[in-house]
Short mmCIF file of C-alpha atoms in Angstrom, two decimals:
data_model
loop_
_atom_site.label_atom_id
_atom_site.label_comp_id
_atom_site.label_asym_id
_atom_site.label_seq_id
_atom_site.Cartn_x
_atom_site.Cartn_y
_atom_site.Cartn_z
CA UNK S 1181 62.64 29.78 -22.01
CA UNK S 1182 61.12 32.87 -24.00
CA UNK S 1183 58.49 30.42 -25.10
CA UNK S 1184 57.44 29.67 -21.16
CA UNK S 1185 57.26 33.51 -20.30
CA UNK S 1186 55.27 34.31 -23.11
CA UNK S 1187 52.82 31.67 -21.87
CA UNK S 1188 52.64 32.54 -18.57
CA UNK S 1189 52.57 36.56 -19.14
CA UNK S 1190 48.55 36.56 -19.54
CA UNK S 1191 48.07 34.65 -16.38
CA UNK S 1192 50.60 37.02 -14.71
CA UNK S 1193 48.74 40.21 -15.94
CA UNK S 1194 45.38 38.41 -14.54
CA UNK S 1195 46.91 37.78 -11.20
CA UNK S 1196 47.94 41.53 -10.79
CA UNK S 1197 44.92 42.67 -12.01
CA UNK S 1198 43.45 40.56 -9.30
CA UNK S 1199 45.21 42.02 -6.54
CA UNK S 1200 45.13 45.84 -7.76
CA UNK S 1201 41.22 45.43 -7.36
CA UNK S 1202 41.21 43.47 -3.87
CA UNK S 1203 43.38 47.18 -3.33
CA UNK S 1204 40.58 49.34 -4.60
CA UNK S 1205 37.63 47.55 -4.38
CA UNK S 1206 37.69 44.88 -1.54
CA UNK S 1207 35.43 41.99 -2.62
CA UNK S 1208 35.40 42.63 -6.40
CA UNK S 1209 38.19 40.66 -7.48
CA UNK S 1210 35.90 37.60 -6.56
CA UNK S 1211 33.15 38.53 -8.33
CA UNK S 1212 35.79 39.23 -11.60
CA UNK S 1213 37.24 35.91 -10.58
CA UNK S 1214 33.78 33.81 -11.07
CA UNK S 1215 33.02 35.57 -14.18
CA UNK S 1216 36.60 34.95 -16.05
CA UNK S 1217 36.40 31.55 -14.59
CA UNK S 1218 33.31 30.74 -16.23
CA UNK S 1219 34.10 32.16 -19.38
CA UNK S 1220 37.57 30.37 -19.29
CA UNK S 1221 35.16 27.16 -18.70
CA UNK S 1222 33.02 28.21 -21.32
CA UNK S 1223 35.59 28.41 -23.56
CA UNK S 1224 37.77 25.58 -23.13
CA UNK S 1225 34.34 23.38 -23.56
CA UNK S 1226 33.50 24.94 -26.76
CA UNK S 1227 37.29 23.98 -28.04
CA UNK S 1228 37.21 20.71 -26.62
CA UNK S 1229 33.93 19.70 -28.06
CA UNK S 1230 34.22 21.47 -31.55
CA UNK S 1231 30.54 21.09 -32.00
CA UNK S 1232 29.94 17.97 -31.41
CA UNK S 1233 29.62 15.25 -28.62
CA UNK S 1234 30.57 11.70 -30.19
CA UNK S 1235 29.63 9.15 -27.73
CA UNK S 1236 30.34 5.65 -28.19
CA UNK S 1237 27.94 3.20 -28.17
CA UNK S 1238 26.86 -1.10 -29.75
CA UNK S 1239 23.89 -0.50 -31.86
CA UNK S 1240 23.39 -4.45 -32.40
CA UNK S 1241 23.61 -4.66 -28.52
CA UNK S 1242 19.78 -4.06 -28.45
CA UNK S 1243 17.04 -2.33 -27.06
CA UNK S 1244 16.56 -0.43 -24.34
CA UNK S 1245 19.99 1.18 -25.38
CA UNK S 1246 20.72 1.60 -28.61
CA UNK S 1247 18.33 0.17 -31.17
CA UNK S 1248 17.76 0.20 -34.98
CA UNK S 1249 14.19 2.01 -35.04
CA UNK S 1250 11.62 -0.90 -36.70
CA UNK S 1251 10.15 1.76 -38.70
CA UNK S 1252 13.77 3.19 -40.25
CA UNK S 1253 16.92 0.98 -39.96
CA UNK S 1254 19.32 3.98 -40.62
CA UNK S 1255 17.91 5.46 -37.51
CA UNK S 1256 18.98 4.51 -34.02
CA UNK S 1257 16.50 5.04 -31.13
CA UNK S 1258 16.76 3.75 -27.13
CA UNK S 1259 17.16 5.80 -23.80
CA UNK S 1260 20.87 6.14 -24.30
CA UNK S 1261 20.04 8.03 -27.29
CA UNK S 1262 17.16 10.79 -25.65
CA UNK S 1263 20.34 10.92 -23.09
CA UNK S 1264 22.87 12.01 -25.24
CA UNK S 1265 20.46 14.43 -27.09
CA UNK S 1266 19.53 15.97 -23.78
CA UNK S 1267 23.39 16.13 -22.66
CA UNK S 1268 24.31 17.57 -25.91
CA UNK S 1269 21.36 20.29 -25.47
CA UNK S 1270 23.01 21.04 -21.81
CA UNK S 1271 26.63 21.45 -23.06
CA UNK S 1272 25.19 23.81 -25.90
CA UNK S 1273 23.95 26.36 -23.36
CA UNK S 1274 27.63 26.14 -20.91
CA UNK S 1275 29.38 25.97 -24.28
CA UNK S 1276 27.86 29.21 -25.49
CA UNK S 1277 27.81 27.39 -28.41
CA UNK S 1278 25.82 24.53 -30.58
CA UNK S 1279 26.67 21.21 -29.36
CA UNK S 1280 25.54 18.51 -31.51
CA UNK S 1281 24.91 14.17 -30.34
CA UNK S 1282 26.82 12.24 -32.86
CA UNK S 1283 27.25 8.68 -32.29
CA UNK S 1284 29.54 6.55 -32.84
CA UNK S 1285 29.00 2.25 -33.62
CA UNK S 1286 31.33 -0.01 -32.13
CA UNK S 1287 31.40 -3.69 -31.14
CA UNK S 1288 30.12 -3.68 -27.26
CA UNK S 1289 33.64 -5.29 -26.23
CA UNK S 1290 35.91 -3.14 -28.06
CA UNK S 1291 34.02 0.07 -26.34
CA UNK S 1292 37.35 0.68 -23.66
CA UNK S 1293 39.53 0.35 -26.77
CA UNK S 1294 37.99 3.10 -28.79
CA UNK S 1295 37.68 5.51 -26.18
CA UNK S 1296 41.70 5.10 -25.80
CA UNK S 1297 41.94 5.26 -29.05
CA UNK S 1298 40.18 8.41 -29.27
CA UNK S 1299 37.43 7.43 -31.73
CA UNK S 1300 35.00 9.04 -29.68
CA UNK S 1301 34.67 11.39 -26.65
CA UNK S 1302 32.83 8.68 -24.40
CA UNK S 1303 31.25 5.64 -23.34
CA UNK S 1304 27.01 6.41 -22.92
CA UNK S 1305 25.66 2.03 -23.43
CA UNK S 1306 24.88 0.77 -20.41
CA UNK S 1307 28.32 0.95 -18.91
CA UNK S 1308 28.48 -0.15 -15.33
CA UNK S 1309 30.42 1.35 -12.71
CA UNK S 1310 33.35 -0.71 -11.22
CA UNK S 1311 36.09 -0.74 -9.30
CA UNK S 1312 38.20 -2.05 -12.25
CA UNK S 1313 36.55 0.23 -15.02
CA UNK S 1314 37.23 3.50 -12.82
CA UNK S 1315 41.15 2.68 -12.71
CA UNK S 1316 40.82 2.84 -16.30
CA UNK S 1317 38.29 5.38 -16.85
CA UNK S 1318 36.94 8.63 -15.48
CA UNK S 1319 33.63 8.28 -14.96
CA UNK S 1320 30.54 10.90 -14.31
CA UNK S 1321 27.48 10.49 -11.48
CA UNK S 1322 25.04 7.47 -12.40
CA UNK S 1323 22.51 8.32 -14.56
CA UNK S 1324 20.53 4.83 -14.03
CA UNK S 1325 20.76 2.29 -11.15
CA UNK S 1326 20.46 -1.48 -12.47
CA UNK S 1327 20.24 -4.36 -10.81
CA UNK S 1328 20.17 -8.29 -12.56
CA UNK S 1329 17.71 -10.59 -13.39
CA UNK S 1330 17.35 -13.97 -13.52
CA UNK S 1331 15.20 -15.47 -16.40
CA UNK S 1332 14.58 -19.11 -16.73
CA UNK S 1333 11.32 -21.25 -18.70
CA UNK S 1334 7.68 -21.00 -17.81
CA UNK S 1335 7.99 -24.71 -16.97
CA UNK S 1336 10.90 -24.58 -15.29
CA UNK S 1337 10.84 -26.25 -12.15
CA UNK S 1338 14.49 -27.33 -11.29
CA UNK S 1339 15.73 -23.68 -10.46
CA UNK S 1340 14.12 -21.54 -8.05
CA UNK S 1341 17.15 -18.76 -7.38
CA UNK S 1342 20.76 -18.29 -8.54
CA UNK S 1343 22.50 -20.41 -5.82
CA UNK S 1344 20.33 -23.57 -7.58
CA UNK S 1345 21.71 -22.46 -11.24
CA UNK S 1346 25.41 -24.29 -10.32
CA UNK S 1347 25.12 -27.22 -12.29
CA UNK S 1348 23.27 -25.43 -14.95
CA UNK S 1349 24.03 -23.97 -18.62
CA UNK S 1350 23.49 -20.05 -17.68
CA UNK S 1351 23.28 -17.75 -20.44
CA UNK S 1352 24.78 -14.10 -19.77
CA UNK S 1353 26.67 -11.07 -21.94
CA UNK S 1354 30.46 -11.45 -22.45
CA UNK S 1355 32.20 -9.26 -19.94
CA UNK S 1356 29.50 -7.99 -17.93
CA UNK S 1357 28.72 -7.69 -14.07
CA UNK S 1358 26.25 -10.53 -14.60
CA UNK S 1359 29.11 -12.97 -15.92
CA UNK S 1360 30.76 -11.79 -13.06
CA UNK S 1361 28.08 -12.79 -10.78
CA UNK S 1362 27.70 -16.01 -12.10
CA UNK S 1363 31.54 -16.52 -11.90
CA UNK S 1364 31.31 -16.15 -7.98
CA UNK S 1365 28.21 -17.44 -7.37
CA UNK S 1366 29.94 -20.83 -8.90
CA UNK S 1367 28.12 -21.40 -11.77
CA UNK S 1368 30.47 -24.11 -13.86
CA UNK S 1369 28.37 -23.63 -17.14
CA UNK S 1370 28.40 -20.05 -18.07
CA UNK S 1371 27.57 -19.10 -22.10
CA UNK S 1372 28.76 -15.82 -22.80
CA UNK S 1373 27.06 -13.83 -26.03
CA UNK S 1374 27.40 -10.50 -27.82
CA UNK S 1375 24.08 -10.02 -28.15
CA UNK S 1376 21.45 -9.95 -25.96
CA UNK S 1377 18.95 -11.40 -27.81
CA UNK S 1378 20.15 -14.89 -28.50
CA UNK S 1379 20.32 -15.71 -24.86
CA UNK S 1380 16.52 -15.70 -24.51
CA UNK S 1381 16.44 -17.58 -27.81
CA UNK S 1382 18.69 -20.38 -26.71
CA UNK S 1383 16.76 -20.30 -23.01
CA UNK S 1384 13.23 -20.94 -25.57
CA UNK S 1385 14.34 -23.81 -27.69
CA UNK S 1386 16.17 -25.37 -24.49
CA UNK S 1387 19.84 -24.99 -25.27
CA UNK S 1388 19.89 -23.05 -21.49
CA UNK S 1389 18.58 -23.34 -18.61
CA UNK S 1390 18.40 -19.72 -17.38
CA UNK S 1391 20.26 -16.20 -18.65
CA UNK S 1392 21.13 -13.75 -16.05
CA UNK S 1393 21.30 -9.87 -17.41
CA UNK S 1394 20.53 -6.33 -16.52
CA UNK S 1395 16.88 -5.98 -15.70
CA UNK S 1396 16.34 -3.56 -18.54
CA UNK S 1397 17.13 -6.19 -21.10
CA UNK S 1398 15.24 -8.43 -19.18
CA UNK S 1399 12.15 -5.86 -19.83
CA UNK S 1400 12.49 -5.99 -23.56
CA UNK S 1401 13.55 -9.48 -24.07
CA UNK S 1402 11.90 -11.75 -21.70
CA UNK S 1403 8.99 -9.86 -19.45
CA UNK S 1404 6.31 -10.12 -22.15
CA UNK S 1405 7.62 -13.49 -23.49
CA UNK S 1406 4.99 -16.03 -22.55
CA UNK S 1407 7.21 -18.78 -22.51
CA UNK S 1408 9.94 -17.22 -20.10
CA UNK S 1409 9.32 -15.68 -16.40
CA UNK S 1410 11.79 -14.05 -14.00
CA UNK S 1411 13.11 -15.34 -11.20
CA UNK S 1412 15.14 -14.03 -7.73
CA UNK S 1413 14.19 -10.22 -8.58
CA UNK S 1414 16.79 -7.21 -8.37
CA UNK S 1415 20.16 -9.19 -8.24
CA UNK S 1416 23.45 -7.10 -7.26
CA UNK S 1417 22.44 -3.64 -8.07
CA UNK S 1418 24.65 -1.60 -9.87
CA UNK S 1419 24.95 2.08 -11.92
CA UNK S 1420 25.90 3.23 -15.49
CA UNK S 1421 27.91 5.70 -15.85
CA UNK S 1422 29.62 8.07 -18.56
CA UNK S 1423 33.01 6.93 -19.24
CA UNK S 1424 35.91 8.80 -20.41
CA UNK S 1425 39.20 9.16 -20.66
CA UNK S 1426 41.18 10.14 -17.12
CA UNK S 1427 42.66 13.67 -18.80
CA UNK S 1428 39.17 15.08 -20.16
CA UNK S 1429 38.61 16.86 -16.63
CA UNK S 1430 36.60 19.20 -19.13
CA UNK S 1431 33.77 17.41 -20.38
CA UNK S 1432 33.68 15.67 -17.34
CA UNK S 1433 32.46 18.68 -14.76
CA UNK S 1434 30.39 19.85 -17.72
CA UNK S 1435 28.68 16.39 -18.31
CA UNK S 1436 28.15 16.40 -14.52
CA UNK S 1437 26.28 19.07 -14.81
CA UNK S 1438 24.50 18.68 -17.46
CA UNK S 1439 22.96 15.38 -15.49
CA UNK S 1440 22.20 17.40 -12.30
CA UNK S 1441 20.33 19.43 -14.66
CA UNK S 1442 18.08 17.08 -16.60
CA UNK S 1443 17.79 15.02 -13.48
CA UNK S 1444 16.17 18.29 -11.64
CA UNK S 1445 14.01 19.43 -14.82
CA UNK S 1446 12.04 16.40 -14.78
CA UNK S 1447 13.35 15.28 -18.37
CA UNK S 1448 15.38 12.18 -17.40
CA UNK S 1449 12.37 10.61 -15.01
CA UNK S 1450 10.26 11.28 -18.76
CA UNK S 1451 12.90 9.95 -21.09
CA UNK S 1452 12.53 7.00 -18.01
CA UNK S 1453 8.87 5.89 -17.49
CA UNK S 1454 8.53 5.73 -21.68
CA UNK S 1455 10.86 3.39 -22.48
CA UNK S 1456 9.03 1.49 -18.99
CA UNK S 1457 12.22 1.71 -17.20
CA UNK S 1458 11.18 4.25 -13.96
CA UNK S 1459 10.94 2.83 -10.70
CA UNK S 1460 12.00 3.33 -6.80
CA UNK S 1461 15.15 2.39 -7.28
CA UNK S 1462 15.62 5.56 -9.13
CA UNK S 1463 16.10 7.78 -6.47
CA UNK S 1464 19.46 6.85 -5.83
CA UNK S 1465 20.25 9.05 -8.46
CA UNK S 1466 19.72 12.50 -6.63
CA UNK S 1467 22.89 14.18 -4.95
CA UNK S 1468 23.77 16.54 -3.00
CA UNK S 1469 23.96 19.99 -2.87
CA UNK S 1470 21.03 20.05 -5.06
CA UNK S 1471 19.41 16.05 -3.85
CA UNK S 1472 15.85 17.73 -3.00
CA UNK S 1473 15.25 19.37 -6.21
CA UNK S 1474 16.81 16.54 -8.34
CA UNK S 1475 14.30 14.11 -6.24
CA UNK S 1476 11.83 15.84 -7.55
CA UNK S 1477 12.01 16.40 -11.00
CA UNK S 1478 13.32 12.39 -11.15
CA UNK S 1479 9.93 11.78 -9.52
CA UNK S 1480 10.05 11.60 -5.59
CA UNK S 1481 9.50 13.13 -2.43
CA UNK S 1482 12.46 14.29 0.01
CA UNK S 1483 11.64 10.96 1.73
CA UNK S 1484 12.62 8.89 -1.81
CA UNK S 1485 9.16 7.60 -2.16
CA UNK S 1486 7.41 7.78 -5.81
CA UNK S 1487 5.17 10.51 -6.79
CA UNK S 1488 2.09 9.25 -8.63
CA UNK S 1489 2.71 10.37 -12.42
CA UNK S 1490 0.90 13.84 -13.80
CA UNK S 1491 -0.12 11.48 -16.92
CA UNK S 1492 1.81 13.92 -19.06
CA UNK S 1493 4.53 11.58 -19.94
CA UNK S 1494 4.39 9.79 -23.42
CA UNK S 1495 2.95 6.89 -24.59
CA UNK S 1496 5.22 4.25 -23.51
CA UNK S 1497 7.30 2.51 -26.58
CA UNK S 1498 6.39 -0.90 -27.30
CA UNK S 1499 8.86 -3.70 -26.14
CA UNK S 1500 7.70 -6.17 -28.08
CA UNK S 1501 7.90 -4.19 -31.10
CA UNK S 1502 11.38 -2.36 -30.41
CA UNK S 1503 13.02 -5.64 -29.02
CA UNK S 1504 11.81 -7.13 -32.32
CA UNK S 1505 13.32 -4.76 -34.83
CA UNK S 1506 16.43 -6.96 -35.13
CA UNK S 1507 14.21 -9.78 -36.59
CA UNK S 1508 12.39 -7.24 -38.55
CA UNK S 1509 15.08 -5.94 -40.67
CA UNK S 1510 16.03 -9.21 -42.30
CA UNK S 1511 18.52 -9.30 -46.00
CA UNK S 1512 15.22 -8.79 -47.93
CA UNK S 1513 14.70 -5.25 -45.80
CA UNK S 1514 17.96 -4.68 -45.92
CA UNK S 1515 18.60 -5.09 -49.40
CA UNK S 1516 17.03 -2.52 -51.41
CA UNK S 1517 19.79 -0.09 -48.68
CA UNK S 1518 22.51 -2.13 -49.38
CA UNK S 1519 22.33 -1.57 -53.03
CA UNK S 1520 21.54 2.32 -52.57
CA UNK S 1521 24.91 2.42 -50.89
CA UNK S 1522 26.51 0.46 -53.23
CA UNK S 1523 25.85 1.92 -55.83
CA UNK S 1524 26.83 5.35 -54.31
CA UNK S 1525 30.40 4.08 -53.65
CA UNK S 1526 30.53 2.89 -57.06
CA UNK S 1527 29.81 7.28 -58.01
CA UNK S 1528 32.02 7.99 -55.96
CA UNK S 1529 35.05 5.65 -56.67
CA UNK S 1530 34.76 6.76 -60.54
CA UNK S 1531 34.13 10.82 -60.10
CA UNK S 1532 37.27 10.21 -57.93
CA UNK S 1533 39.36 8.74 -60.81
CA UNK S 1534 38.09 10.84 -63.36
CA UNK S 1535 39.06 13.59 -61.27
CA UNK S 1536 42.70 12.27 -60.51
CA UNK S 1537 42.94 11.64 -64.14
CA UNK S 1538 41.64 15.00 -65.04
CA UNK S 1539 44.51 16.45 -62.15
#
């Protein structure tokens, strides 16, 4: 019982304090109100975070999410990545404090079970928004609005459309809103993968007849692919969201705002149109109270329509040469790392025994 009143004796002394000033000064208390509350904000977001913002994330799922950079394989580039740097700069300034992106490899599947687990503070890799997934997860505003795409041969003449893919071997991503699709479209052949690369692979040498996956994918994997074309454009539209755990109310407001506020400074629609994934659809994205100025600095008029570009934004990455960087870094590029690591684990497993026998 002491323990209780000792707790609640600083929030009692607030609360008086509160109401002496309504006494004197009429008005003021709200003003003191805003300020504590924001610094009580500030605080708890600082304590929460402890410098850092791990976000969870499947580095071999592939580009334009996470990818191993083809010019440095212990570097990790994609969208997701300029996202959570951006988010971490946000949460530095309401912090008060220096907010670092750390992230955080883990198989693409086992993303909900790490997140419970704690491993990491939340989901950013292309993590749609669902009924199911929000029973199980809080989740922030949409930061990108989806939609699938159907990819089938160059030759292909058999399917035309995703109703005609029912008798069909259809290649899609394990536990996705694409395998979902196919599931109640009636598709009785559905090949589920890890990766998103070997679909398109399999759809080449003829072990498919079509994959269905997020249009981004699509972009990197199969657009430029000479041998492949899309089909039945903009599929079931969707959103990816930030997920996280139901009791981080927290980092959720503060992530919230942090995307209202790289939405309205024009950074997101940049981060967008160079990895080649801006277009109309985009404008979804823009809420209220602040829906005009976020339409604008994601690119739009109040009306939603696109605003020609200022030709200020990057030079576009390559997909070809980012979707390839998987089949780049083969054993013989990987080797010369591997041993540089092992050999450091060998240091460090005999300084540590020295030392134990030294102790």
């Amino acid at each position: 019982m002491l323990n209780w009143a000792r707790a609640l004796a600083p929030l009692v002394a607030r609360i008086l304090t509160l109401i002496a000033l309504d006494l004197v000064m009429p008005g003021a208390s709200s003003c003191q109100s805003a300020d504590a509350d924001e610094g009580l904000l500030q605080e708890a977001l600082a304590r929460r975070l402890g410098g850092k913002l791990r976000w969870g994330g499947d580095v071999e799922g592939g580009a334009p999410f996470q990818v191993r950079d083809p010019q440095d394989p212990r570097r990790v580039i994609g969208f997701e990545v300029e996202l959570a740097a951006l988010l971490a700069k946000s949460l530095s300034a309401q912090a008060g404090a220096a907010i670092e992106p750390e992230f955080v490899q883990y198989e693409w599947v086992s993303l909900p079970l790490g997140l419970e687990k704690k491993d990491f503070d939340c989901i950013v890799s292309g993590f749609e928004i669902t009924p199911d997934r929000r029973r199980q997860f809080l989740f922030t505003r949409p930061y990108y609005q989806y939609a699938l795409q159907l990819v089938v041969r160059q030759d292909e003449r058999r399917i035309h459309q995703l109703k005609d893919c029912q008798s069909y071997a259809v290649g899609t991503l394990s536990g996705t809103a694409a395998e979902r699709l196919l599931v109640s479209a009636g598709v009785r052949d559905i090949v589920g993968f890890d990766g998103q690369v070997e679909p398109y692979l399999d759809l080449e040498l003829g072990r498919l007849d079509a994959v269905l996956l997020d249009l981004p994918i699509a972009i990197f994997y199969a657009r430029d692919n000479p041998k492949l074309k899309f089909l039945d454009e903009r599929l079931a539209p969707g959103y990816y969201g930030i997920a996280l755990r139901h009791d981080d109310a927290v980092l959720h407001a503060a992530l919230n705002r942090a995307l209202g506020e790289i939405f309205a400074s024009g950074e997101w629609a940049r981060v967008l149109r160079r990895w080649q994934l801006f277009d109309p659809s985009q404008s979804a994205l823009a809420a209220q109270p602040h829906r005009a100025l976020e339409l604008a600095g994601l690119g739009f008029d109040d009306a939603g329509n696109a605003l020609p570009s200022t030709g200020e934004e990057q030079e576009p990455v390559e997909a070809v040469t980012v979707a390839g960087a998987g089949r780049k870094w083969t054993f013989s590029e990987y080797a010369p790392l591997l041993i540089a690591a092992a050999g450091m684990t060998l240091f460090l497993s005999t300084a540590s025994m020295l030392l134990a026998v030294t102790l």
